Coordinates of C-alpha atoms in Angstrom, one line a residue:
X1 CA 3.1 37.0 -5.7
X2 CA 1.8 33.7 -4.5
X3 CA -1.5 33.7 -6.1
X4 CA 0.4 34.6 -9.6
X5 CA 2.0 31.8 -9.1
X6 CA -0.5 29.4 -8.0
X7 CA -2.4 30.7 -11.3
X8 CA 0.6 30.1 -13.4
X9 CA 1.0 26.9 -12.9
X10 CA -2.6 25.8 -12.8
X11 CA -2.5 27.7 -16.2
X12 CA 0.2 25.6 -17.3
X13 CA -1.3 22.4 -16.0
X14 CA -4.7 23.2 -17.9
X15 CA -3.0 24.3 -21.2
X16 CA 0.0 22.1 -21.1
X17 CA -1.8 18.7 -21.3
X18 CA -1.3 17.7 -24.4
X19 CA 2.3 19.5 -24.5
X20 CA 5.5 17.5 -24.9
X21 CA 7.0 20.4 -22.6
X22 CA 6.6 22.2 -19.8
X23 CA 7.8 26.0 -19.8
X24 CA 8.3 26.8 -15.6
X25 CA 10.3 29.7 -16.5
X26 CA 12.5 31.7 -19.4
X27 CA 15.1 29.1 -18.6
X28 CA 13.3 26.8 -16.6
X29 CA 12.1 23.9 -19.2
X30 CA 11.0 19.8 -18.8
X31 CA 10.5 17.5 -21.2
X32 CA 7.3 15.5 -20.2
X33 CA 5.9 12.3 -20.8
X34 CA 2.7 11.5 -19.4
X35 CA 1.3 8.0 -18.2
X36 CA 4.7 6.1 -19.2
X37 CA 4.3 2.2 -18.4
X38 CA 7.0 0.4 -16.0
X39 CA 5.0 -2.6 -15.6
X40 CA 1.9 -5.1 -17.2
X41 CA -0.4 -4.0 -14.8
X42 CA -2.8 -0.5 -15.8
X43 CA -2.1 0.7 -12.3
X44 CA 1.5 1.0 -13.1
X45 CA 2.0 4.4 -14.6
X46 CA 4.2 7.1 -14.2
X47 CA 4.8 10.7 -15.5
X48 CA 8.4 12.0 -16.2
X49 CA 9.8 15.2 -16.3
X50 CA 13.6 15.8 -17.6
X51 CA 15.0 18.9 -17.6
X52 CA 16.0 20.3 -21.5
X53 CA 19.5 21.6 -22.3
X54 CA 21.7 20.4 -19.3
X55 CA 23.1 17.5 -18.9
X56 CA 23.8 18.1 -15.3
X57 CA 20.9 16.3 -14.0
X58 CA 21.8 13.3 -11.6
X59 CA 19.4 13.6 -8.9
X60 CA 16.0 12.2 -9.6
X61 CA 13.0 12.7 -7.4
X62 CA 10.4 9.6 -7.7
X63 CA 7.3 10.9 -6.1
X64 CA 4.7 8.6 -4.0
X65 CA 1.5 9.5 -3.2
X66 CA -0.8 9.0 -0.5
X67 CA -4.1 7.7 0.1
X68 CA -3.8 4.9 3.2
X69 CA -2.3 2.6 0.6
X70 CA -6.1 1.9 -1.1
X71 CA -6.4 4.8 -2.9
X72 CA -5.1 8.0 -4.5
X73 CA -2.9 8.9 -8.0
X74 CA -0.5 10.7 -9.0
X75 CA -2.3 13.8 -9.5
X76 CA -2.5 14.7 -6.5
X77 CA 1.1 15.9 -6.5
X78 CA 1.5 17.5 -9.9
X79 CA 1.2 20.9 -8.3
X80 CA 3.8 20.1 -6.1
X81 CA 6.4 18.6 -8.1
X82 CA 5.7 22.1 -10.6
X83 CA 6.8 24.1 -7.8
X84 CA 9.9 21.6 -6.6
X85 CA 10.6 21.9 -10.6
X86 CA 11.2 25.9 -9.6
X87 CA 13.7 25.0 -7.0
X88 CA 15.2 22.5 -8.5
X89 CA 16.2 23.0 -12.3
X90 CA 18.2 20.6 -13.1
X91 CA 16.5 17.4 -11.2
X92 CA 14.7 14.6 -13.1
X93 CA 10.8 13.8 -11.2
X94 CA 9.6 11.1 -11.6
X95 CA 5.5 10.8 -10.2
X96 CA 4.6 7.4 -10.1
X97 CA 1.3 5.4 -9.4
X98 CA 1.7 2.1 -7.8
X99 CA -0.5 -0.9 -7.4
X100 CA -3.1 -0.2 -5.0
X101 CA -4.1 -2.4 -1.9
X102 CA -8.1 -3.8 -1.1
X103 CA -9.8 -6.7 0.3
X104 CA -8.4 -9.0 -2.1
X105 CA -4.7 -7.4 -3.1
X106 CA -2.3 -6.6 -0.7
X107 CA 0.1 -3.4 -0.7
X108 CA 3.0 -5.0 0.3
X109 CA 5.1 -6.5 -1.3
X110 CA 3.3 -5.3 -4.5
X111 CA 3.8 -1.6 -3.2
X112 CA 7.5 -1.8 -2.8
X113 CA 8.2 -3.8 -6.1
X114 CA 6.6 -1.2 -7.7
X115 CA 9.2 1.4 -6.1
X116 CA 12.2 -1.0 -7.3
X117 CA 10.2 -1.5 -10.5
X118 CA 10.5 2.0 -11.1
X119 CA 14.0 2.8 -10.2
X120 CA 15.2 -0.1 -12.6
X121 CA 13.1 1.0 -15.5
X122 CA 14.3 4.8 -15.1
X123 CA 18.0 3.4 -14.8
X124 CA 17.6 1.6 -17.9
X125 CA 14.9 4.7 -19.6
X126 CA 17.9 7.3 -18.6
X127 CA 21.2 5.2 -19.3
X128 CA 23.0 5.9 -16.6
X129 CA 22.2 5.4 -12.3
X130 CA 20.7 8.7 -11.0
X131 CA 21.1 9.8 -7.4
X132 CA 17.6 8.8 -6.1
X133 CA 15.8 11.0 -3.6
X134 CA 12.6 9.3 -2.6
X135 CA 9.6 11.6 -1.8
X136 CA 6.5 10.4 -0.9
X137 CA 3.7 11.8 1.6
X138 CA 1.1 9.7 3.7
X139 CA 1.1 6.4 3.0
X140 CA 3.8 7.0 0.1
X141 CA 6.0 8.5 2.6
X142 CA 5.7 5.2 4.5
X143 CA 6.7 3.0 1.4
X144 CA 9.6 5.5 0.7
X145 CA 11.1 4.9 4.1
X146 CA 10.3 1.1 4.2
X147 CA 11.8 0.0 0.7
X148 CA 14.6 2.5 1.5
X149 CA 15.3 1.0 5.0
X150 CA 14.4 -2.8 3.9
X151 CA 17.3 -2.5 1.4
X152 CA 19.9 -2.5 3.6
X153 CA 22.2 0.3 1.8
X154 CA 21.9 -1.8 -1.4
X155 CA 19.9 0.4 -3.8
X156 CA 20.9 3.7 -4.6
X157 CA 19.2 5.8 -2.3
X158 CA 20.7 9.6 -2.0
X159 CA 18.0 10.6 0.6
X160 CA 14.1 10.1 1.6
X161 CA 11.9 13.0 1.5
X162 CA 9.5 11.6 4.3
X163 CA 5.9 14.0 4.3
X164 CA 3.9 12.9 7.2
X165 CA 4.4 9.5 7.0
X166 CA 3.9 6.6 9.5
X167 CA 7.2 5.2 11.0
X168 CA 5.9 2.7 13.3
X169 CA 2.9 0.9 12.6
X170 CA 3.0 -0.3 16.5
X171 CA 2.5 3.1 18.1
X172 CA -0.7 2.9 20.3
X173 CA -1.3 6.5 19.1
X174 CA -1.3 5.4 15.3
X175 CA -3.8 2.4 16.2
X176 CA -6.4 5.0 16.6
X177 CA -6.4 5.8 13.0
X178 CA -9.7 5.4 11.6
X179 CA -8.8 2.9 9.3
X180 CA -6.1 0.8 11.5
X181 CA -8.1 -2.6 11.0
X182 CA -7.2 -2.8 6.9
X183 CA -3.9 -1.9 7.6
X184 CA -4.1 -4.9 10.2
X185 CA -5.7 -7.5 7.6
X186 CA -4.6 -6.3 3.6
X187 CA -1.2 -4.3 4.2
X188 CA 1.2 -7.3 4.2
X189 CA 1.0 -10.4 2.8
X190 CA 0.8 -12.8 5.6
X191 CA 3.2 -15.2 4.0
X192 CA 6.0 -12.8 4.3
X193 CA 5.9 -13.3 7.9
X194 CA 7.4 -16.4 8.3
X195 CA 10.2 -15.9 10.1
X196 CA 8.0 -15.3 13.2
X197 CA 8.2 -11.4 12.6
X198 CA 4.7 -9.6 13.6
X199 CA 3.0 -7.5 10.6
X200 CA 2.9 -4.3 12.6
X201 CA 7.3 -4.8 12.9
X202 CA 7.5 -6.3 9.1
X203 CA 5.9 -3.0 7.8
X204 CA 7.4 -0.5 10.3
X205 CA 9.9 1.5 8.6
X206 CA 11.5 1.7 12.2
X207 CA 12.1 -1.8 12.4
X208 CA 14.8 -1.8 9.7
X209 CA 16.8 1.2 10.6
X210 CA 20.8 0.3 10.4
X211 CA 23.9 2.9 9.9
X212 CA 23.6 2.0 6.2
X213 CA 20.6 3.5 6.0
X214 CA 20.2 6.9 3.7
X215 CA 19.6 10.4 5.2
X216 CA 16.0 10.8 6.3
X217 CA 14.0 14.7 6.4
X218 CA 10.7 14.3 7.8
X219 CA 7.8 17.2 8.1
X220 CA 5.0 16.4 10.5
X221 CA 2.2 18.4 10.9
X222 CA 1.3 19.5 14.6
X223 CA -2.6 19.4 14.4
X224 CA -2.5 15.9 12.3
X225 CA -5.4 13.9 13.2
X226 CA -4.2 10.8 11.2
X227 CA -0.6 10.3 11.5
X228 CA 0.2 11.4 15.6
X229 CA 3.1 13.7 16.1
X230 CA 4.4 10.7 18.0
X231 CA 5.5 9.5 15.1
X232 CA 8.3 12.2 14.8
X233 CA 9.7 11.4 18.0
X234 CA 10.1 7.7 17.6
X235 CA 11.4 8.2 14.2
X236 CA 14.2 10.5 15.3
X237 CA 15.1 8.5 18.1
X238 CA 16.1 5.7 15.9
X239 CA 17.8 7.4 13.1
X240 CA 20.0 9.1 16.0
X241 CA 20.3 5.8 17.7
X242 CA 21.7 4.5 14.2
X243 CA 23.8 7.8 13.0
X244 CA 21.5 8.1 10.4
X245 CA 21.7 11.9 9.0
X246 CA 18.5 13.1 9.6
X247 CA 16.4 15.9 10.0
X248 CA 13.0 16.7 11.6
X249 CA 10.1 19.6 10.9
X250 CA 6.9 20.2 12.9
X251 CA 4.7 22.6 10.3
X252 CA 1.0 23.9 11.4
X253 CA -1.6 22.4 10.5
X254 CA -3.0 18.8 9.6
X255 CA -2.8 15.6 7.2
X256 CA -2.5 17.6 4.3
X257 CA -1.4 21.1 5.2
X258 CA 2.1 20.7 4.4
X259 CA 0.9 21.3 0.6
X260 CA -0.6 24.4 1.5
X261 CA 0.5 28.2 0.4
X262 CA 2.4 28.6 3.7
X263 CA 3.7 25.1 4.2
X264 CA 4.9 24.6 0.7
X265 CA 7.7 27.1 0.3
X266 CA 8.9 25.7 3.5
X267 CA 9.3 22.5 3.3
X268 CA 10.4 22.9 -0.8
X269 CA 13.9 25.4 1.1
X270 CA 13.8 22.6 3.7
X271 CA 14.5 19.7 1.8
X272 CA 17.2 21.9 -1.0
X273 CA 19.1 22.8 2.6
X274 CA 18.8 19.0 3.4
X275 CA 20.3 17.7 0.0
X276 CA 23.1 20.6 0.1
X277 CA 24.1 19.3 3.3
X278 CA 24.6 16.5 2.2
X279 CA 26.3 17.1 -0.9
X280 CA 29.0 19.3 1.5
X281 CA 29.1 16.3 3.2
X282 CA 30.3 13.7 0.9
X283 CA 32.4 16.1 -0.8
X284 CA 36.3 15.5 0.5

């Protein structure tokens, strides 16, 4: 039954390029606009899907991807977000590239903006403030939390979808990442740090965890040789120490192996159960 699926919507990906709509199911239908701009920059791009005849679609999913902040696309995660279409009908995605970081451009603040960028042009693309659920893996899981946390409960964040990424830039376990020494020198603009905070604290999601910050699910894989499961731990402790709502998956495998034909449908029922909850919970 998997593979059927898995060749379905490959199927659809290959055929339904050029289509204005994508057909998930009999009743299942997107509207789809490919490589929309939300900025002046060519690296600013995003593809949106809206769901046809309902007009009961307030949350909206805007999807990071990884790649250590220098690389990746949105591509990556098209597969994905055809299967979260499945499980969640009535939800607007949003799959967004950002501005990548190199020698001579940094990710942050550009990386962030970009995420703010996005939410205002959507607000303004869909006339009226969705419930935002930011989803991001890798490196795009570490923006997600950061611009989430950073805002201090001031943009209108229903949850963050956090897929393996780093927390705490400080951990002696993620300093052994192969590439730690461009996250040390072209992550954050040095000029941001004037207030005497270090670079590893200014981009550690961690760092700017209060109680107003929104619920947090995070999936971790327990043979990930980039981002250590170490993470997890100092992740939850804070959210707890804060009363943040939060939840917290260990799923086998490595880096990427939470995208994989066992993973998937796991974490997809994790994160439905997540929003539920807290759906039950804000409901008097």
């Amino acid at each position: 039954m998997k593979k059927n699926l898995t060749i379905l919507f490959l199927l659809l990906i290959i055929f339904s390029c050029k289509e204005k709509t994508i057909n998930i199911s009999k009743d299942i239908t997107f509207d789809k606009q490919m490589d929309v701009s939300y900025g002046n920059d060519f690296e600013q791009k995003l593809d949106l899907y809206i769901p046809k005849n309902t007009q009961q679609n307030k949350n909206l999913f805007i999807i990071i991807h990884g790649g250590g902040w220098k690389a990746g696309n949105k591509s990556q995660l098209t597969y994905f977000i055809l299967s979260m279409m499945e499980k969640f009908p009535k939800s607007v995605f949003a799959n967004i590239n950002y501005r990548l970081a190199s020698e001579n451009r940094f990710g942050i603040p550009n990386q962030t903006d970009d995420i703010n960028r996005v939410i205002l042009f959507l607000e303004k693309t869909l006339k009226y403030k969705p419930n935002i659920i930011l989803l991001g893996n890798s490196a795009g899981g570490h923006l997600s939390m950061l611009y989430s946390y950073k805002s201090d409960g001031k943009a209108n964040i229903k949850a963050i979808v956090n897929i393996v990424g780093p927390a705490d830039l400080s951990d002696p376990s993620f300093k052994n990442y192969y590439d730690y020494s461009f996250v040390e020198n072209h992550l954050v603009d040095s000029t941001l740090l004037s207030k005497g905070i270090s670079m590893e604290n200014f981009a550690s999601p961690v760092y700017w965890i209060n109680k107003t910050c929104p619920p947090t699910i995070s999936f971790y894989g327990n043979n990930d040789q980039v981002i250590p499961l170490s993470q997890k731990k100092i992740l939850d402790s804070v959210l707890n120490k804060n009363q943040v709502f939060n939840q917290s998956y260990k799923v086998s495998g490595g880096h990427l192996d939470w995208n994989n034909e066992k993973n998937a449908p796991f974490v997809i029922n994790s994160i439905s159960e997540f929003l539920n909850q807290i759906d039950k919970n804000k409901t008097p």
